[in-house]
PDB file of C-alpha atoms in Angstrom:
ATOM      1  CA  MET A   1     -26.000   6.306   9.513  1.00  0.00           C
ATOM      2  CA  ILE A   2     -23.597   4.639   7.084  1.00  0.00           C
ATOM      3  CA  LYS A   3     -25.362   4.662   3.293  1.00  0.00           C
ATOM      4  CA  THR A   4     -24.771   1.665   1.778  1.00  0.00           C
ATOM      5  CA  ILE A   5     -24.698  -0.227  -1.600  1.00  0.00           C
ATOM      6  CA  ILE A   6     -24.928  -4.146  -2.101  1.00  0.00           C
ATOM      7  CA  ILE A   7     -23.377  -5.299  -5.583  1.00  0.00           C
ATOM      8  CA  ASP A   8     -23.750  -8.869  -5.970  1.00  0.00           C
ATOM      9  CA  ASP A   9     -25.140 -11.120  -9.016  1.00  0.00           C
ATOM     10  CA  GLU A  10     -27.042 -13.221  -6.794  1.00  0.00           C
ATOM     11  CA  GLU A  11     -30.508 -12.351  -5.793  1.00  0.00           C
ATOM     12  CA  LYS A  12     -30.498 -14.293  -2.670  1.00  0.00           C
ATOM     13  CA  ALA A  13     -27.209 -13.172  -1.501  1.00  0.00           C
ATOM     14  CA  ARG A  14     -28.129  -9.537  -2.062  1.00  0.00           C
ATOM     15  CA  GLU A  15     -31.384 -10.256  -0.207  1.00  0.00           C
ATOM     16  CA  ASN A  16     -29.429 -12.195   2.778  1.00  0.00           C
ATOM     17  CA  LEU A  17     -27.173  -9.707   3.316  1.00  0.00           C
ATOM     18  CA  CYS A  18     -29.642  -6.942   3.450  1.00  0.00           C
ATOM     19  CA  ASP A  19     -31.734  -8.905   6.005  1.00  0.00           C
ATOM     20  CA  LEU A  20     -28.380  -9.187   8.015  1.00  0.00           C
ATOM     21  CA  LEU A  21     -27.861  -5.658   8.262  1.00  0.00           C
ATOM     22  CA  GLU A  22     -31.158  -4.692   8.890  1.00  0.00           C
ATOM     23  CA  GLU A  23     -31.078  -7.275  12.110  1.00  0.00           C
ATOM     24  CA  TYR A  24     -27.603  -6.945  13.574  1.00  0.00           C
ATOM     25  CA  CYS A  25     -25.873  -3.722  12.031  1.00  0.00           C
ATOM     26  CA  PRO A  26     -28.808  -0.893  12.876  1.00  0.00           C
ATOM     27  CA  ASN A  27     -26.340   1.968  11.646  1.00  0.00           C
ATOM     28  CA  VAL A  28     -26.107   0.914   8.029  1.00  0.00           C
ATOM     29  CA  GLU A  29     -28.818   1.839   5.579  1.00  0.00           C
ATOM     30  CA  VAL A  30     -28.978   0.037   2.317  1.00  0.00           C
ATOM     31  CA  LEU A  31     -29.637   2.363  -0.434  1.00  0.00           C
ATOM     32  CA  ALA A  32     -29.571   0.430  -3.378  1.00  0.00           C
ATOM     33  CA  ARG A  33     -28.848  -3.399  -4.458  1.00  0.00           C
ATOM     34  CA  GLU A  34     -27.281  -4.078  -7.956  1.00  0.00           C
ATOM     35  CA  GLU A  35     -26.426  -6.974  -9.800  1.00  0.00           C
ATOM     36  CA  ASN A  36     -23.556  -6.148 -12.021  1.00  0.00           C
ATOM     37  CA  VAL A  37     -20.826  -3.886 -12.496  1.00  0.00           C
ATOM     38  CA  LYS A  38     -22.637  -1.275 -14.958  1.00  0.00           C
ATOM     39  CA  GLY A  39     -25.473  -0.915 -12.136  1.00  0.00           C
ATOM     40  CA  GLY A  40     -23.188  -1.014  -9.830  1.00  0.00           C
ATOM     41  CA  ILE A  41     -20.989   2.214 -10.983  1.00  0.00           C
ATOM     42  CA  ALA A  42     -24.758   3.895 -11.653  1.00  0.00           C
ATOM     43  CA  ALA A  43     -25.862   3.373  -8.418  1.00  0.00           C
ATOM     44  CA  ILE A  44     -22.207   4.310  -6.525  1.00  0.00           C
ATOM     45  CA  LYS A  45     -22.560   7.548  -8.721  1.00  0.00           C
ATOM     46  CA  ARG A  46     -26.299   8.351  -8.098  1.00  0.00           C
ATOM     47  CA  HIS A  47     -25.981   7.688  -3.972  1.00  0.00           C
ATOM     48  CA  LYS A  48     -22.429   8.672  -3.264  1.00  0.00           C
ATOM     49  CA  PRO A  49     -22.133   6.069  -0.389  1.00  0.00           C
ATOM     50  CA  ASP A  50     -20.145   5.567   2.896  1.00  0.00           C
ATOM     51  CA  LEU A  51     -19.800   1.865   1.982  1.00  0.00           C
ATOM     52  CA  VAL A  52     -19.938  -1.039  -0.870  1.00  0.00           C
ATOM     53  CA  PHE A  53     -20.395  -4.161   0.054  1.00  0.00           C
ATOM     54  CA  LEU A  54     -19.021  -5.926  -3.649  1.00  0.00           C
ATOM     55  CA  ASP A  55     -19.006  -9.287  -4.861  1.00  0.00           C
ATOM     56  CA  VAL A  56     -15.523 -10.587  -6.273  1.00  0.00           C
ATOM     57  CA  LYS A  57     -17.286 -12.370  -9.341  1.00  0.00           C
ATOM     58  CA  MET A  58     -20.219 -11.323 -11.149  1.00  0.00           C
ATOM     59  CA  GLN A  59     -21.542 -12.512 -14.494  1.00  0.00           C
ATOM     60  CA  GLY A  60     -18.234 -12.924 -16.481  1.00  0.00           C
ATOM     61  CA  GLU A  61     -16.708  -9.514 -14.590  1.00  0.00           C
ATOM     62  CA  THR A  62     -15.522  -8.805 -11.358  1.00  0.00           C
ATOM     63  CA  GLY A  63     -15.662  -6.159  -8.156  1.00  0.00           C
ATOM     64  CA  PHE A  64     -11.930  -5.484  -9.426  1.00  0.00           C
ATOM     65  CA  ASP A  65     -13.297  -4.325 -13.068  1.00  0.00           C
ATOM     66  CA  LEU A  66     -15.385  -1.969 -11.399  1.00  0.00           C
ATOM     67  CA  LEU A  67     -12.842  -0.493  -9.212  1.00  0.00           C
ATOM     68  CA  ASP A  68     -10.774  -0.325 -12.260  1.00  0.00           C
ATOM     69  CA  LYS A  69     -13.953   2.145 -14.167  1.00  0.00           C
ATOM     70  CA  LEU A  70     -13.812   4.532 -11.427  1.00  0.00           C
ATOM     71  CA  ASP A  71     -11.757   7.480 -11.384  1.00  0.00           C
ATOM     72  CA  LYS A  72     -11.858   7.661  -7.532  1.00  0.00           C
ATOM     73  CA  ILE A  73     -12.508   5.240  -4.810  1.00  0.00           C
ATOM     74  CA  ASN A  74     -14.208   7.735  -2.002  1.00  0.00           C
ATOM     75  CA  PHE A  75     -16.286   5.165  -0.207  1.00  0.00           C
ATOM     76  CA  GLU A  76     -15.148   2.257   1.863  1.00  0.00           C
ATOM     77  CA  LEU A  77     -15.229  -1.472   0.897  1.00  0.00           C
ATOM     78  CA  ILE A  78     -16.094  -4.767   2.097  1.00  0.00           C
ATOM     79  CA  PHE A  79     -15.568  -7.679  -0.089  1.00  0.00           C
ATOM     80  CA  ALA A  80     -18.198 -10.679  -0.398  1.00  0.00           C
ATOM     81  CA  THR A  81     -16.421 -14.147  -1.857  1.00  0.00           C
ATOM     82  CA  ALA A  82     -16.817 -17.978  -2.045  1.00  0.00           C
ATOM     83  CA  HIS A  83     -13.433 -19.085  -1.780  1.00  0.00           C
ATOM     84  CA  ASP A  84     -10.764 -17.257  -4.059  1.00  0.00           C
ATOM     85  CA  HIS A  85      -7.253 -18.022  -2.828  1.00  0.00           C
ATOM     86  CA  TYR A  86      -5.834 -15.070  -5.111  1.00  0.00           C
ATOM     87  CA  ALA A  87      -8.236 -12.398  -4.410  1.00  0.00           C
ATOM     88  CA  ILE A  88      -8.063 -13.171  -0.570  1.00  0.00           C
ATOM     89  CA  GLN A  89      -4.537 -12.813  -0.660  1.00  0.00           C
ATOM     90  CA  ALA A  90      -4.682  -9.359  -2.617  1.00  0.00           C
ATOM     91  CA  PHE A  91      -7.318  -8.517   0.386  1.00  0.00           C
ATOM     92  CA  LYS A  92      -5.052  -9.181   2.909  1.00  0.00           C
ATOM     93  CA  ALA A  93      -1.766  -7.448   0.907  1.00  0.00           C
ATOM     94  CA  CYS A  94      -3.673  -4.353   0.880  1.00  0.00           C
ATOM     95  CA  ALA A  95      -5.397  -4.491   4.736  1.00  0.00           C
ATOM     96  CA  ILE A  96      -9.017  -4.580   3.157  1.00  0.00           C
ATOM     97  CA  ASP A  97     -11.696  -6.307   4.767  1.00  0.00           C
ATOM     98  CA  TYR A  98     -13.483  -8.896   3.091  1.00  0.00           C
ATOM     99  CA  LEU A  99     -15.999 -11.395   4.096  1.00  0.00           C
ATOM    100  CA  MET A 100     -16.500 -15.276   3.344  1.00  0.00           C
ATOM    101  CA  LYS A 101     -19.616 -16.693   1.964  1.00  0.00           C
ATOM    102  CA  PRO A 102     -22.018 -17.757   3.393  1.00  0.00           C
ATOM    103  CA  ILE A 103     -21.431 -14.475   5.522  1.00  0.00           C
ATOM    104  CA  ASN A 104     -20.843 -14.990   9.097  1.00  0.00           C
ATOM    105  CA  ILE A 105     -22.691 -12.686  11.584  1.00  0.00           C
ATOM    106  CA  GLU A 106     -19.932 -11.739  13.763  1.00  0.00           C
ATOM    107  CA  GLU A 107     -17.515 -11.312  11.043  1.00  0.00           C
ATOM    108  CA  LEU A 108     -20.012  -8.828   9.339  1.00  0.00           C
ATOM    109  CA  GLU A 109     -20.449  -7.135  12.661  1.00  0.00           C
ATOM    110  CA  ILE A 110     -16.570  -6.731  13.389  1.00  0.00           C
ATOM    111  CA  ALA A 111     -16.266  -5.535   9.127  1.00  0.00           C
ATOM    112  CA  VAL A 112     -18.783  -2.788   9.566  1.00  0.00           C
ATOM    113  CA  SER A 113     -17.382  -1.872  13.111  1.00  0.00           C
ATOM    114  CA  LYS A 114     -14.031  -1.286  11.401  1.00  0.00           C
ATOM    115  CA  VAL A 115     -15.966   0.526   8.608  1.00  0.00           C
ATOM    116  CA  SER A 116     -17.557   2.883  11.389  1.00  0.00           C
ATOM    117  CA  GLU A 117     -13.885   3.630  12.878  1.00  0.00           C
ATOM    118  CA  LYS A 118     -12.475   4.149   9.446  1.00  0.00           C
ATOM    119  CA  ILE A 119     -15.284   7.009   8.589  1.00  0.00           C
ATOM    120  CA  SER A 120     -14.809   8.682  11.894  1.00  0.00           C
ATOM    121  CA  SER A 121     -10.783   9.134  11.850  1.00  0.00           C
ATOM    122  CA  GLU A 122     -11.287  10.264   8.136  1.00  0.00           C
ATOM    123  CA  GLN A 123      -8.479   7.595   6.864  1.00  0.00           C
ATOM    124  CA  PRO A 124      -7.370   8.116   3.432  1.00  0.00           C
ATOM    125  CA  LYS A 125      -8.390   5.345   1.251  1.00  0.00           C
ATOM    126  CA  LEU A 126      -5.096   4.692  -0.438  1.00  0.00           C
ATOM    127  CA  SER A 127      -5.247   0.786   0.268  1.00  0.00           C
ATOM    128  CA  TYR A 128      -8.122   0.790  -2.782  1.00  0.00           C
ATOM    129  CA  GLU A 129      -5.784   2.360  -5.212  1.00  0.00           C
ATOM    130  CA  ILE A 130      -3.139   0.278  -4.055  1.00  0.00           C
ATOM    131  CA  LEU A 131      -5.452  -2.253  -4.533  1.00  0.00           C
ATOM    132  CA  LYS A 132      -6.284  -1.619  -7.957  1.00  0.00           C
ATOM    133  CA  GLU A 133      -2.627  -0.915  -9.164  1.00  0.00           C
ATOM    134  CA  ASN A 134      -2.001  -4.365  -7.787  1.00  0.00           C
ATOM    135  CA  PHE A 135      -4.350  -6.129  -9.840  1.00  0.00           C
ATOM    136  CA  LYS A 136      -3.003  -3.992 -12.899  1.00  0.00           C
ATOM    137  CA  LYS A 137       0.282  -5.320 -12.296  1.00  0.00           C
ATOM    138  CA  LYS A 138       1.888  -8.657 -14.169  1.00  0.00           C
ATOM    139  CA  ASP A 139       5.064  -8.667 -12.702  1.00  0.00           C
ATOM    140  CA  LEU A 140       4.645  -9.867  -8.844  1.00  0.00           C
ATOM    141  CA  SER A 141       7.467  -8.479  -7.742  1.00  0.00           C
ATOM    142  CA  GLN A 142       6.151  -4.968  -8.583  1.00  0.00           C
ATOM    143  CA  LYS A 143       3.146  -5.387  -6.487  1.00  0.00           C
ATOM    144  CA  LYS A 144       3.325  -3.555  -2.694  1.00  0.00           C
ATOM    145  CA  ILE A 145       1.943  -4.734   0.393  1.00  0.00           C
ATOM    146  CA  ALA A 146       0.361  -2.724   3.551  1.00  0.00           C
ATOM    147  CA  ILE A 147       2.581  -2.718   6.810  1.00  0.00           C
ATOM    148  CA  PRO A 148       0.526  -1.279   9.736  1.00  0.00           C
ATOM    149  CA  THR A 149       2.696   1.232  11.791  1.00  0.00           C
ATOM    150  CA  SER A 150       1.128   3.381  14.586  1.00  0.00           C
ATOM    151  CA  GLU A 151       0.418   6.282  12.177  1.00  0.00           C
ATOM    152  CA  GLY A 152      -1.609   3.976   9.607  1.00  0.00           C
ATOM    153  CA  LEU A 153      -0.150   1.765   6.578  1.00  0.00           C
ATOM    154  CA  LEU A 154       2.878   1.739   4.866  1.00  0.00           C
ATOM    155  CA  PHE A 155       3.007   0.926   1.326  1.00  0.00           C
ATOM    156  CA  ILE A 156       5.992  -0.778  -0.040  1.00  0.00           C
ATOM    157  CA  ARG A 157       6.882  -3.137  -3.112  1.00  0.00           C
ATOM    158  CA  ILE A 158       7.012  -6.883  -2.062  1.00  0.00           C
ATOM    159  CA  LYS A 159      10.612  -7.348  -4.101  1.00  0.00           C
ATOM    160  CA  ASP A 160      11.797  -4.850  -1.567  1.00  0.00           C
ATOM    161  CA  ILE A 161      11.739  -7.169   0.938  1.00  0.00           C
ATOM    162  CA  ILE A 162      14.877  -9.136   1.652  1.00  0.00           C
ATOM    163  CA  ARG A 163      13.647 -11.461   4.343  1.00  0.00           C
ATOM    164  CA  CYS A 164      11.357 -11.649   7.675  1.00  0.00           C
ATOM    165  CA  GLU A 165      12.434 -12.889  11.140  1.00  0.00           C
ATOM    166  CA  ALA A 166      10.529 -13.729  13.977  1.00  0.00           C
ATOM    167  CA  ASP A 167      10.689 -11.692  17.179  1.00  0.00           C
ATOM    168  CA  GLY A 168       7.977 -13.431  19.473  1.00  0.00           C
ATOM    169  CA  SER A 169       4.439 -11.860  18.476  1.00  0.00           C
ATOM    170  CA  TYR A 170       6.122  -9.564  16.325  1.00  0.00           C
ATOM    171  CA  THR A 171       8.061  -9.569  12.680  1.00  0.00           C
ATOM    172  CA  GLN A 172      10.954  -7.670  11.840  1.00  0.00           C
ATOM    173  CA  LEU A 173      11.206  -6.955   7.836  1.00  0.00           C
ATOM    174  CA  TYR A 174      14.489  -6.330   6.582  1.00  0.00           C
ATOM    175  CA  LEU A 175      14.096  -4.210   3.215  1.00  0.00           C
ATOM    176  CA  SER A 176      16.653  -3.468   0.381  1.00  0.00           C
ATOM    177  CA  ASN A 177      17.531  -0.049   1.015  1.00  0.00           C
ATOM    178  CA  GLY A 178      18.794  -0.956   4.600  1.00  0.00           C
ATOM    179  CA  ASN A 179      15.764  -0.147   6.690  1.00  0.00           C
ATOM    180  CA  LYS A 180      14.225  -2.497   9.162  1.00  0.00           C
ATOM    181  CA  ILE A 181      10.190  -2.357  10.180  1.00  0.00           C
ATOM    182  CA  THR A 182       8.727  -4.147  12.811  1.00  0.00           C
ATOM    183  CA  VAL A 183       5.237  -5.115  12.588  1.00  0.00           C
ATOM    184  CA  SER A 184       2.919  -6.566  15.649  1.00  0.00           C
ATOM    185  CA  LYS A 185       2.177  -9.869  13.464  1.00  0.00           C
ATOM    186  CA  ILE A 186       3.551 -13.090  13.649  1.00  0.00           C
ATOM    187  CA  LEU A 187       5.769 -14.504  11.278  1.00  0.00           C
ATOM    188  CA  LYS A 188       3.558 -17.351  10.332  1.00  0.00           C
ATOM    189  CA  GLU A 189       1.429 -14.243   8.794  1.00  0.00           C
ATOM    190  CA  TYR A 190       3.655 -13.297   6.435  1.00  0.00           C
ATOM    191  CA  GLU A 191       4.290 -16.771   5.458  1.00  0.00           C
ATOM    192  CA  GLU A 192       0.911 -17.374   4.133  1.00  0.00           C
ATOM    193  CA  LEU A 193       0.695 -13.852   2.940  1.00  0.00           C
ATOM    194  CA  LEU A 194       3.893 -13.693   0.844  1.00  0.00           C
ATOM    195  CA  GLY A 195       3.889 -17.717   0.055  1.00  0.00           C
ATOM    196  CA  ASP A 196       2.673 -16.707  -3.832  1.00  0.00           C
ATOM    197  CA  TYR A 197       5.605 -14.029  -4.237  1.00  0.00           C
ATOM    198  CA  ASN A 198       8.347 -16.557  -3.821  1.00  0.00           C
ATOM    199  CA  PHE A 199       8.907 -16.055  -0.220  1.00  0.00           C
ATOM    200  CA  LEU A 200      10.284 -19.382   1.572  1.00  0.00           C
ATOM    201  CA  ARG A 201      10.218 -20.510   5.389  1.00  0.00           C
ATOM    202  CA  VAL A 202      13.733 -21.849   6.020  1.00  0.00           C
ATOM    203  CA  HIS A 203      13.609 -21.825   9.759  1.00  0.00           C
ATOM    204  CA  GLN A 204      11.281 -21.585  12.626  1.00  0.00           C
ATOM    205  CA  SER A 205      12.358 -17.857  12.905  1.00  0.00           C
ATOM    206  CA  HIS A 206      13.156 -17.112   9.118  1.00  0.00           C
ATOM    207  CA  LEU A 207      11.103 -16.491   6.032  1.00  0.00           C
ATOM    208  CA  ILE A 208      13.225 -15.349   3.017  1.00  0.00           C
ATOM    209  CA  ASN A 209      12.889 -13.470  -0.291  1.00  0.00           C
ATOM    210  CA  MET A 210      14.554 -16.346  -2.935  1.00  0.00           C
ATOM    211  CA  GLU A 211      15.253 -13.662  -5.528  1.00  0.00           C
ATOM    212  CA  HIS A 212      17.532 -12.005  -2.896  1.00  0.00           C
ATOM    213  CA  ILE A 213      19.482 -15.134  -2.280  1.00  0.00           C
ATOM    214  CA  LYS A 214      23.363 -14.565  -2.634  1.00  0.00           C
ATOM    215  CA  LYS A 215      24.299 -18.001  -2.097  1.00  0.00           C
ATOM    216  CA  TYR A 216      23.822 -21.241   0.061  1.00  0.00           C
ATOM    217  CA  ILE A 217      26.828 -22.868   2.272  1.00  0.00           C
ATOM    218  CA  SER A 218      26.059 -26.626   2.416  1.00  0.00           C
ATOM    219  CA  ALA A 219      28.340 -26.662   5.708  1.00  0.00           C
ATOM    220  CA  LYS A 220      26.884 -26.400   9.402  1.00  0.00           C
ATOM    221  CA  GLY A 221      23.698 -27.888   8.531  1.00  0.00           C
ATOM    222  CA  GLY A 222      23.275 -25.573   5.780  1.00  0.00           C
ATOM    223  CA  GLN A 223      23.005 -21.585   5.656  1.00  0.00           C
ATOM    224  CA  VAL A 224      21.605 -19.015   3.402  1.00  0.00           C
ATOM    225  CA  VAL A 225      23.536 -15.690   2.401  1.00  0.00           C
ATOM    226  CA  MET A 226      21.544 -12.767   1.420  1.00  0.00           C
ATOM    227  CA  VAL A 227      22.234  -9.843  -0.778  1.00  0.00           C
ATOM    228  CA  ASP A 228      22.529  -7.726   2.467  1.00  0.00           C
ATOM    229  CA  ASP A 229      25.398 -10.427   3.499  1.00  0.00           C
ATOM    230  CA  THR A 230      22.865 -11.541   6.356  1.00  0.00           C
ATOM    231  CA  ILE A 231      23.876 -15.410   7.407  1.00  0.00           C
ATOM    232  CA  VAL A 232      20.572 -17.447   7.897  1.00  0.00           C
ATOM    233  CA  GLY A 233      20.548 -21.047   9.206  1.00  0.00           C
ATOM    234  CA  VAL A 234      18.242 -23.396   7.179  1.00  0.00           C
ATOM    235  CA  SER A 235      16.722 -25.881  10.013  1.00  0.00           C
ATOM    236  CA  ARG A 236      16.457 -29.530   9.143  1.00  0.00           C
ATOM    237  CA  ASN A 237      12.825 -29.376   8.723  1.00  0.00           C
ATOM    238  CA  TYR A 238      12.650 -26.823   5.981  1.00  0.00           C
ATOM    239  CA  LYS A 239      16.110 -27.967   4.258  1.00  0.00           C
ATOM    240  CA  GLU A 240      14.566 -30.689   1.607  1.00  0.00           C
ATOM    241  CA  HIS A 241      11.996 -28.491   0.784  1.00  0.00           C
ATOM    242  CA  PHE A 242      14.371 -25.613   0.519  1.00  0.00           C
ATOM    243  CA  LEU A 243      16.695 -27.560  -1.530  1.00  0.00           C
ATOM    244  CA  SER A 244      13.927 -28.619  -4.030  1.00  0.00           C
ATOM    245  CA  ARG A 245      13.163 -25.026  -4.461  1.00  0.00           C
ATOM    246  CA  MET A 246      16.439 -23.774  -5.117  1.00  0.00           C
ATOM    247  CA  ALA A 247      16.741 -26.667  -7.861  1.00  0.00           C
ATOM    248  CA  GLU A 248      14.095 -24.748  -9.454  1.00  0.00           C
ATOM    249  CA  LEU A 249      15.866 -21.234  -9.742  1.00  0.00           C
TER     250      LEU A 249
END
């Protein structure tokens, strides 16, 4: 059984999640239901759960406040949230599961299944430490992103990504140290994930870090020279938006 704690400041939300777990996730045992950060921390220390369902915003505090007050995160986490763009971006960046409210049964089953696999494989919980680290940092460029590899997750600083290039159903990430990483995700996913970190789509196949532009060449329809001397064409569909962003730099 997966020992679980639910931390959410809405009583109906706690009851609803508990009922869904009982009906659709019989391998999950709910040991406690708490309504705030203080009660959640106490329950975690008392029950030592395998999994915690954690609300993002609770009575003037957040789930991240709870994580920040824990010396070590030795349990799996599934966040529950209403639409919160910044929080969702953070979860995606660290490859952490989250559920949108109202909770969808199928998404709940998938999230719990992933947790079960992680527990069985005894994967390290580095993602949560990176999440805490990201939220402490005010400088966006110092934040890290989780890159899935055949061995697990590789965490790299966002500022070290020069550009991303589409390669069919894969994406090539080019880093400032000269390395290239192949990821089994489409470029659109990285456009959505990195859009808040000064990355811009300039071509159907190219997403660039605006901080790594060396110069712009207006000839031949428009080209960007990156700091690694890579030349990226700016397509007609993206040119107007690109130039307006360049004017803001």
